[in-house]
PDB file of C-alpha atoms in Angstrom:
ATOM      1  CA  SER A  19      87.959 200.719  23.736  1.00 73.00           C
ATOM      2  CA  GLN A  20      84.180 202.209  22.739  1.00 75.00           C
ATOM      3  CA  LYS A  21      82.971 204.288  24.406  1.00 86.00           C
ATOM      4  CA  ILE A  22      79.527 205.856  24.139  1.00 91.00           C
ATOM      5  CA  GLU A  23      79.379 209.296  26.533  1.00 93.00           C
ATOM      6  CA  GLN A  24      76.134 210.942  26.932  1.00 94.00           C
ATOM      7  CA  ASN A  25      76.705 214.100  29.755  1.00 85.00           C
ATOM      8  CA  SER A  26      76.433 212.363  33.162  1.00 79.00           C
ATOM      9  CA  GLU A  27      74.866 215.469  35.396  1.00 86.00           C
ATOM     10  CA  ALA A  28      71.091 216.454  34.665  1.00 92.00           C
ATOM     11  CA  LEU A  29      70.246 219.586  32.475  1.00 95.00           C
ATOM     12  CA  ASN A  30      67.466 221.600  34.136  1.00 96.00           C
ATOM     13  CA  ILE A  31      65.563 223.947  32.101  1.00 96.00           C
ATOM     14  CA  GLN A  32      62.788 226.225  32.113  1.00 97.00           C
ATOM     15  CA  GLU A  33      59.387 225.659  30.693  1.00 97.00           C
ATOM     16  CA  GLY A  34      59.204 227.009  26.744  1.00 97.00           C
ATOM     17  CA  LYS A  35      62.476 226.697  26.088  1.00 97.00           C
ATOM     18  CA  THR A  36      65.264 223.994  23.544  1.00 97.00           C
ATOM     19  CA  ALA A  37      66.591 221.385  25.861  1.00 97.00           C
ATOM     20  CA  THR A  38      70.078 219.865  23.870  1.00 97.00           C
ATOM     21  CA  LEU A  39      71.061 216.479  25.055  1.00 97.00           C
ATOM     22  CA  THR A  40      74.649 215.113  23.259  1.00 97.00           C
ATOM     23  CA  CYS A  41      76.162 211.717  22.683  1.00 96.00           C
ATOM     24  CA  ASN A  42      78.624 211.353  21.571  1.00 95.00           C
ATOM     25  CA  TYR A  43      81.236 207.657  20.669  1.00 92.00           C
ATOM     26  CA  THR A  44      84.256 206.239  20.373  1.00 89.00           C
ATOM     27  CA  ASN A  45      86.252 204.056  18.368  1.00 84.00           C
ATOM     28  CA  TYR A  46      83.590 202.396  15.915  1.00 78.00           C
ATOM     29  CA  SER A  47      81.648 204.124  12.570  1.00 82.00           C
ATOM     30  CA  PRO A  48      77.565 203.110  13.529  1.00 86.00           C
ATOM     31  CA  ALA A  49      75.702 202.525  11.508  1.00 83.00           C
ATOM     32  CA  TYR A  50      72.074 203.818  13.059  1.00 88.00           C
ATOM     33  CA  LEU A  51      71.883 205.768  16.577  1.00 92.00           C
ATOM     34  CA  GLN A  52      68.785 205.480  18.193  1.00 94.00           C
ATOM     35  CA  TRP A  53      67.381 207.441  21.452  1.00 97.00           C
ATOM     36  CA  TYR A  54      64.564 206.126  23.776  1.00 97.00           C
ATOM     37  CA  ARG A  55      63.379 208.411  26.493  1.00 98.00           C
ATOM     38  CA  GLN A  56      63.305 206.293  29.398  1.00 97.00           C
ATOM     39  CA  ASP A  57      60.744 207.424  32.914  1.00 96.00           C
ATOM     40  CA  PRO A  58      61.648 206.174  36.855  1.00 92.00           C
ATOM     41  CA  GLY A  59      61.183 202.043  37.248  1.00 88.00           C
ATOM     42  CA  ARG A  60      59.742 201.945  33.707  1.00 92.00           C
ATOM     43  CA  GLY A  61      61.041 200.143  30.330  1.00 95.00           C
ATOM     44  CA  PRO A  62      62.804 202.450  28.010  1.00 96.00           C
ATOM     45  CA  VAL A  63      60.813 203.783  25.203  1.00 96.00           C
ATOM     46  CA  PHE A  64      61.662 204.825  21.137  1.00 95.00           C
ATOM     47  CA  LEU A  65      61.646 207.889  20.043  1.00 96.00           C
ATOM     48  CA  LEU A  66      64.045 208.845  16.872  1.00 95.00           C
ATOM     49  CA  LEU A  67      66.367 206.662  14.688  1.00 93.00           C
ATOM     50  CA  ILE A  68      68.942 208.108  12.443  1.00 94.00           C
ATOM     51  CA  ARG A  69      71.273 206.313   9.676  1.00 91.00           C
ATOM     52  CA  GLU A  70      74.672 207.725   9.331  1.00 89.00           C
ATOM     53  CA  ASN A  71      73.497 208.907   5.439  1.00 90.00           C
ATOM     54  CA  GLU A  72      70.905 211.394   7.540  1.00 92.00           C
ATOM     55  CA  LYS A  73      71.879 214.794   9.429  1.00 88.00           C
ATOM     56  CA  GLU A  74      69.074 215.855  10.965  1.00 96.00           C
ATOM     57  CA  LYS A  75      65.806 213.538  11.472  1.00 96.00           C
ATOM     58  CA  ARG A  76      62.588 215.488  13.425  1.00 97.00           C
ATOM     59  CA  LYS A  77      59.532 214.024  14.958  1.00 95.00           C
ATOM     60  CA  GLU A  78      56.933 216.624  16.359  1.00 96.00           C
ATOM     61  CA  ARG A  79      58.748 219.079  18.832  1.00 97.00           C
ATOM     62  CA  LEU A  80      61.625 216.930  19.290  1.00 98.00           C
ATOM     63  CA  LYS A  81      65.267 216.489  16.513  1.00 98.00           C
ATOM     64  CA  VAL A  82      67.721 214.828  16.934  1.00 98.00           C
ATOM     65  CA  THR A  83      71.468 215.653  14.428  1.00 97.00           C
ATOM     66  CA  PHE A  84      74.282 213.226  13.122  1.00 94.00           C
ATOM     67  CA  ASP A  85      77.427 214.256  12.426  1.00 92.00           C
ATOM     68  CA  THR A  86      79.750 211.115  11.650  1.00 90.00           C
ATOM     69  CA  THR A  87      82.492 212.874  11.743  1.00 91.00           C
ATOM     70  CA  LEU A  88      82.636 214.860  14.812  1.00 93.00           C
ATOM     71  CA  LYS A  89      80.475 211.182  16.174  1.00 92.00           C
ATOM     72  CA  GLN A  90      78.360 212.827  18.140  1.00 94.00           C
ATOM     73  CA  SER A  91      74.927 213.225  17.559  1.00 95.00           C
ATOM     74  CA  LEU A  92      72.201 215.783  19.361  1.00 97.00           C
ATOM     75  CA  PHE A  93      69.060 215.754  20.783  1.00 97.00           C
ATOM     76  CA  HIS A  94      66.810 218.671  20.963  1.00 98.00           C
ATOM     77  CA  ILE A  95      63.138 219.357  22.385  1.00 98.00           C
ATOM     78  CA  THR A  96      61.946 222.553  21.598  1.00 98.00           C
ATOM     79  CA  ALA A  97      58.905 224.668  23.839  1.00 98.00           C
ATOM     80  CA  SER A  98      60.159 221.605  26.360  1.00 97.00           C
ATOM     81  CA  GLN A  99      56.691 220.426  29.283  1.00 97.00           C
ATOM     82  CA  PRO A 100      57.702 218.913  32.473  1.00 97.00           C
ATOM     83  CA  ALA A 101      55.805 215.827  30.765  1.00 97.00           C
ATOM     84  CA  ASP A 102      59.399 216.225  28.948  1.00 98.00           C
ATOM     85  CA  SER A 103      61.426 215.288  32.030  1.00 98.00           C
ATOM     86  CA  ALA A 104      62.713 211.521  31.926  1.00 97.00           C
ATOM     87  CA  THR A 105      66.416 210.127  31.361  1.00 97.00           C
ATOM     88  CA  TYR A 106      67.168 210.155  28.114  1.00 98.00           C
ATOM     89  CA  LEU A 107      69.097 207.013  25.940  1.00 97.00           C
ATOM     90  CA  CYS A 108      71.485 206.957  23.447  1.00 96.00           C
ATOM     91  CA  ALA A 109      71.779 204.133  21.439  1.00 94.00           C
ATOM     92  CA  PRO A 110      74.339 203.564  18.835  1.00 90.00           C
ATOM     93  CA  LEU A 111      74.323 200.389  16.792  1.00 86.00           C
ATOM     94  CA  ASN A 112      77.991 198.554  17.153  1.00 75.00           C
ATOM     95  CA  ASN A 113      79.015 196.769  13.685  1.00 69.00           C
ATOM     96  CA  ASN A 114      81.837 195.435  16.181  1.00 63.00           C
ATOM     97  CA  ALA A 115      79.115 194.114  18.217  1.00 60.00           C
ATOM     98  CA  GLY A 116      77.352 191.963  15.250  1.00 63.00           C
ATOM     99  CA  ASN A 117      74.955 195.299  15.180  1.00 67.00           C
ATOM    100  CA  MET A 118      73.831 195.482  18.615  1.00 80.00           C
ATOM    101  CA  LEU A 119      72.553 198.413  20.585  1.00 84.00           C
ATOM    102  CA  THR A 120      75.282 199.933  22.710  1.00 87.00           C
ATOM    103  CA  PHE A 121      73.762 201.734  24.824  1.00 92.00           C
ATOM    104  CA  GLY A 122      74.808 205.124  27.420  1.00 93.00           C
ATOM    105  CA  GLY A 123      74.894 206.063  30.307  1.00 94.00           C
ATOM    106  CA  GLY A 124      71.520 208.551  29.907  1.00 96.00           C
ATOM    107  CA  THR A 125      71.126 212.043  30.465  1.00 96.00           C
ATOM    108  CA  ARG A 126      68.342 212.729  33.142  1.00 97.00           C
ATOM    109  CA  LEU A 127      65.759 215.971  32.138  1.00 97.00           C
ATOM    110  CA  MET A 128      64.193 218.516  34.143  1.00 97.00           C
ATOM    111  CA  VAL A 129      62.031 220.368  32.918  1.00 97.00           C
ATOM    112  CA  LYS A 130      61.093 222.947  35.098  1.00 96.00           C
ATOM    113  CA  PRO A 131      57.469 224.860  35.387  1.00 94.00           C
TER     114      PRO A 131
ATOM    115  CA  GLU B   2      53.066 201.124  26.983  1.00 69.00           C
ATOM    116  CA  THR B   3      53.845 198.546  24.634  1.00 73.00           C
ATOM    117  CA  GLY B   4      52.615 194.996  23.848  1.00 90.00           C
ATOM    118  CA  VAL B   5      55.755 193.602  26.019  1.00 96.00           C
ATOM    119  CA  THR B   6      55.092 192.126  29.124  1.00 96.00           C
ATOM    120  CA  GLN B   7      57.839 191.139  31.244  1.00 97.00           C
ATOM    121  CA  SER B   8      57.358 188.608  34.990  1.00 97.00           C
ATOM    122  CA  PRO B   9      58.333 189.224  37.740  1.00 97.00           C
ATOM    123  CA  THR B  10      57.570 192.308  38.172  1.00 96.00           C
ATOM    124  CA  HIS B  11      60.086 192.210  41.602  1.00 97.00           C
ATOM    125  CA  LEU B  12      61.906 188.821  42.182  1.00 96.00           C
ATOM    126  CA  ILE B  13      64.276 188.321  45.135  1.00 98.00           C
ATOM    127  CA  LYS B  14      66.926 185.845  45.831  1.00 98.00           C
ATOM    128  CA  THR B  15      69.816 184.251  47.944  1.00 98.00           C
ATOM    129  CA  ARG B  16      73.586 184.630  46.468  1.00 98.00           C
ATOM    130  CA  GLY B  17      74.154 181.021  44.585  1.00 98.00           C
ATOM    131  CA  GLN B  18      70.720 180.777  43.523  1.00 98.00           C
ATOM    132  CA  GLN B  19      68.980 180.708  40.267  1.00 98.00           C
ATOM    133  CA  VAL B  20      66.662 182.662  38.905  1.00 98.00           C
ATOM    134  CA  THR B  21      64.307 182.592  35.856  1.00 98.00           C
ATOM    135  CA  LEU B  22      62.921 186.027  34.063  1.00 98.00           C
ATOM    136  CA  ARG B  23      60.225 185.712  31.589  1.00 98.00           C
ATOM    137  CA  CYS B  24      58.818 187.972  28.374  1.00 97.00           C
ATOM    138  CA  SER B  25      56.191 187.556  26.338  1.00 96.00           C
ATOM    139  CA  SER B  26      57.145 189.489  22.738  1.00 93.00           C
ATOM    140  CA  GLN B  27      54.902 192.378  20.928  1.00 91.00           C
ATOM    141  CA  SER B  28      52.292 191.055  18.168  1.00 88.00           C
ATOM    142  CA  GLY B  29      54.191 189.879  15.232  1.00 88.00           C
ATOM    143  CA  HIS B  30      57.912 190.376  16.462  1.00 91.00           C
ATOM    144  CA  ASN B  31      60.085 187.142  16.308  1.00 91.00           C
ATOM    145  CA  THR B  32      62.851 188.701  17.895  1.00 92.00           C
ATOM    146  CA  VAL B  33      63.410 189.294  21.926  1.00 94.00           C
ATOM    147  CA  SER B  34      66.530 190.699  23.407  1.00 94.00           C
ATOM    148  CA  TRP B  35      67.161 191.174  26.998  1.00 96.00           C
ATOM    149  CA  TYR B  36      69.107 194.145  28.503  1.00 96.00           C
ATOM    150  CA  GLN B  37      70.582 194.626  32.267  1.00 97.00           C
ATOM    151  CA  GLN B  38      70.883 197.615  34.275  1.00 97.00           C
ATOM    152  CA  ALA B  39      72.459 198.929  37.169  1.00 95.00           C
ATOM    153  CA  LEU B  40      70.677 201.688  38.414  1.00 92.00           C
ATOM    154  CA  GLY B  41      71.817 205.096  37.119  1.00 89.00           C
ATOM    155  CA  GLN B  42      73.791 203.167  34.208  1.00 93.00           C
ATOM    156  CA  GLY B  43      71.723 202.412  30.978  1.00 94.00           C
ATOM    157  CA  PRO B  44      71.018 198.727  29.731  1.00 95.00           C
ATOM    158  CA  GLN B  45      73.571 196.920  29.085  1.00 95.00           C
ATOM    159  CA  PHE B  46      73.440 194.218  25.932  1.00 93.00           C
ATOM    160  CA  ILE B  47      73.438 190.226  27.220  1.00 95.00           C
ATOM    161  CA  PHE B  48      71.695 188.479  24.090  1.00 93.00           C
ATOM    162  CA  GLN B  49      69.551 188.816  21.782  1.00 92.00           C
ATOM    163  CA  TYR B  50      67.155 185.695  20.321  1.00 93.00           C
ATOM    164  CA  TYR B  51      65.507 184.854  16.486  1.00 91.00           C
ATOM    165  CA  ARG B  52      63.544 183.098  15.337  1.00 90.00           C
ATOM    166  CA  GLU B  53      64.486 180.499  18.369  1.00 92.00           C
ATOM    167  CA  GLU B  54      68.300 180.788  18.107  1.00 93.00           C
ATOM    168  CA  GLU B  55      70.362 183.371  19.987  1.00 91.00           C
ATOM    169  CA  ASN B  56      71.673 185.526  17.441  1.00 88.00           C
ATOM    170  CA  GLY B  57      74.225 187.865  18.938  1.00 88.00           C
ATOM    171  CA  ARG B  58      75.553 187.528  22.150  1.00 91.00           C
ATOM    172  CA  GLY B  59      76.922 190.457  25.401  1.00 90.00           C
ATOM    173  CA  ASN B  60      79.726 190.872  27.296  1.00 91.00           C
ATOM    174  CA  PHE B  61      78.106 188.295  30.550  1.00 95.00           C
ATOM    175  CA  PRO B  62      79.449 185.128  31.154  1.00 97.00           C
ATOM    176  CA  PRO B  63      77.128 181.497  30.649  1.00 97.00           C
ATOM    177  CA  ARG B  64      75.576 182.052  33.455  1.00 98.00           C
ATOM    178  CA  PHE B  65      73.348 183.887  31.750  1.00 98.00           C
ATOM    179  CA  SER B  66      71.090 181.438  29.036  1.00 97.00           C
ATOM    180  CA  GLY B  67      68.374 182.266  27.589  1.00 96.00           C
ATOM    181  CA  LEU B  68      65.668 179.997  24.997  1.00 96.00           C
ATOM    182  CA  GLN B  69      62.996 181.625  22.919  1.00 96.00           C
ATOM    183  CA  PHE B  70      59.761 179.610  22.085  1.00 95.00           C
ATOM    184  CA  PRO B  71      57.821 178.675  18.054  1.00 94.00           C
ATOM    185  CA  ASN B  72      55.499 181.514  19.977  1.00 92.00           C
ATOM    186  CA  TYR B  73      58.599 184.249  20.124  1.00 93.00           C
ATOM    187  CA  SER B  74      57.954 184.545  24.456  1.00 95.00           C
ATOM    188  CA  SER B  75      61.803 184.453  25.776  1.00 97.00           C
ATOM    189  CA  GLU B  76      63.298 183.515  29.521  1.00 98.00           C
ATOM    190  CA  LEU B  77      66.391 185.155  31.134  1.00 98.00           C
ATOM    191  CA  ASN B  78      67.683 182.076  33.117  1.00 98.00           C
ATOM    192  CA  VAL B  79      70.995 182.757  35.470  1.00 98.00           C
ATOM    193  CA  ASN B  80      72.745 180.823  37.448  1.00 98.00           C
ATOM    194  CA  ALA B  81      75.071 180.862  40.309  1.00 98.00           C
ATOM    195  CA  LEU B  82      73.356 184.570  40.987  1.00 98.00           C
ATOM    196  CA  GLU B  83      76.120 186.389  42.259  1.00 98.00           C
ATOM    197  CA  LEU B  84      74.998 190.043  44.559  1.00 97.00           C
ATOM    198  CA  ASP B  85      75.217 192.711  41.651  1.00 97.00           C
ATOM    199  CA  ASP B  86      73.174 190.646  39.048  1.00 98.00           C
ATOM    200  CA  SER B  87      70.677 193.396  41.221  1.00 98.00           C
ATOM    201  CA  ALA B  88      69.404 195.064  38.177  1.00 97.00           C
ATOM    202  CA  LEU B  89      66.528 195.591  36.330  1.00 97.00           C
ATOM    203  CA  TYR B  90      66.430 193.693  33.624  1.00 98.00           C
ATOM    204  CA  LEU B  91      64.678 194.821  31.063  1.00 98.00           C
ATOM    205  CA  CYS B  92      63.419 192.477  27.171  1.00 96.00           C
ATOM    206  CA  ALA B  93      62.343 194.344  24.085  1.00 95.00           C
ATOM    207  CA  SER B  94      60.707 192.758  21.319  1.00 93.00           C
ATOM    208  CA  SER B  95      61.788 194.037  17.008  1.00 90.00           C
ATOM    209  CA  MET B  96      59.946 192.604  13.928  1.00 86.00           C
ATOM    210  CA  GLY B  97      63.662 191.616  12.162  1.00 77.00           C
ATOM    211  CA  ARG B  98      67.603 190.799  13.424  1.00 75.00           C
ATOM    212  CA  GLY B  99      68.981 192.522  14.026  1.00 69.00           C
ATOM    213  CA  GLN B 100      68.724 195.855  16.063  1.00 67.00           C
ATOM    214  CA  GLY B 101      68.950 198.414  13.024  1.00 73.00           C
ATOM    215  CA  TYR B 102      64.734 198.851  13.726  1.00 81.00           C
ATOM    216  CA  GLU B 103      62.555 200.305  16.711  1.00 88.00           C
ATOM    217  CA  GLN B 104      63.020 198.322  20.523  1.00 90.00           C
ATOM    218  CA  TYR B 105      59.155 197.836  21.841  1.00 94.00           C
ATOM    219  CA  PHE B 106      60.816 196.896  25.915  1.00 96.00           C
ATOM    220  CA  GLY B 107      58.614 195.370  28.732  1.00 96.00           C
ATOM    221  CA  PRO B 108      58.701 197.467  32.131  1.00 96.00           C
ATOM    222  CA  GLY B 109      61.452 195.038  33.681  1.00 97.00           C
ATOM    223  CA  THR B 110      62.410 192.532  35.954  1.00 97.00           C
ATOM    224  CA  ARG B 111      63.763 193.530  39.395  1.00 97.00           C
ATOM    225  CA  LEU B 112      66.013 191.495  40.188  1.00 98.00           C
ATOM    226  CA  THR B 113      67.741 192.102  44.176  1.00 98.00           C
ATOM    227  CA  VAL B 114      70.173 189.790  45.118  1.00 98.00           C
ATOM    228  CA  THR B 115      70.851 189.037  48.802  1.00 97.00           C
TER     229      THR B 115
END
C-alpha cells in the first residue's frame, strides 16, 4: 500500500544549526512534492514545491531535494531560528488518487536559543 | 495569513447530528479542497471541488458531502456524526484543478463530537 513516512519524533536543534527533515514515500511516483509548515491550531502554510525533474530547489534559508530513485525528499533549514519551530509536512502528489496531495504525519521541529 | 476564511472556528455536536462547515476561498481561486486532520496527524484529503463540481474524493464515506457555489465558496456537510469525526477540518483553495498548485489553507474548524 502507499505510504508516506516522516519522523514522528520531534527534532530538537540549536539555533544557528541546519535542520534536516526527511520524507520517504513508497509504492507511487509523484510528479510533484510540496512542503508545508503548520503552527499549533492553524492551517498549513505552503513553503516549496519541487517537480520530479528537479533535484533541488531553494528559497531563502530553505532547501528541498527530491530523489525519485530513493523515493525520498529532504527539507533543510539553514541558520535555524527559534521562529522556525513548527511542524513540517511533506505532501507528494498521488497520481494514483486523481493527482491529489497525500500528506505525511509531519515532523515537529524545535529550535532552541 | 491567507485570504481563506472558515466558519465557525469551533463547534460541539452530539453523535448522530449533522453539521455544515463553510469556507470562503481566496480571491481568484476556483478550486477548494477539504481535509480532515486528527490530532497529531497530517491532513487527510476528503474531496475537491472545481468550478462547482466534485473533482476527486478521498477515502471518506458518503455521509461526507460538499458543495461549491458560483462565487467558489464551499460547504462541507457531515451527516450522522460519529465520535471519530472529531478533528480539525481544513479547507484550501488554489488556482487550478488538481493539486499540483500551491494550496492556501484556512485556519480550520475544530469539531468536537460528544
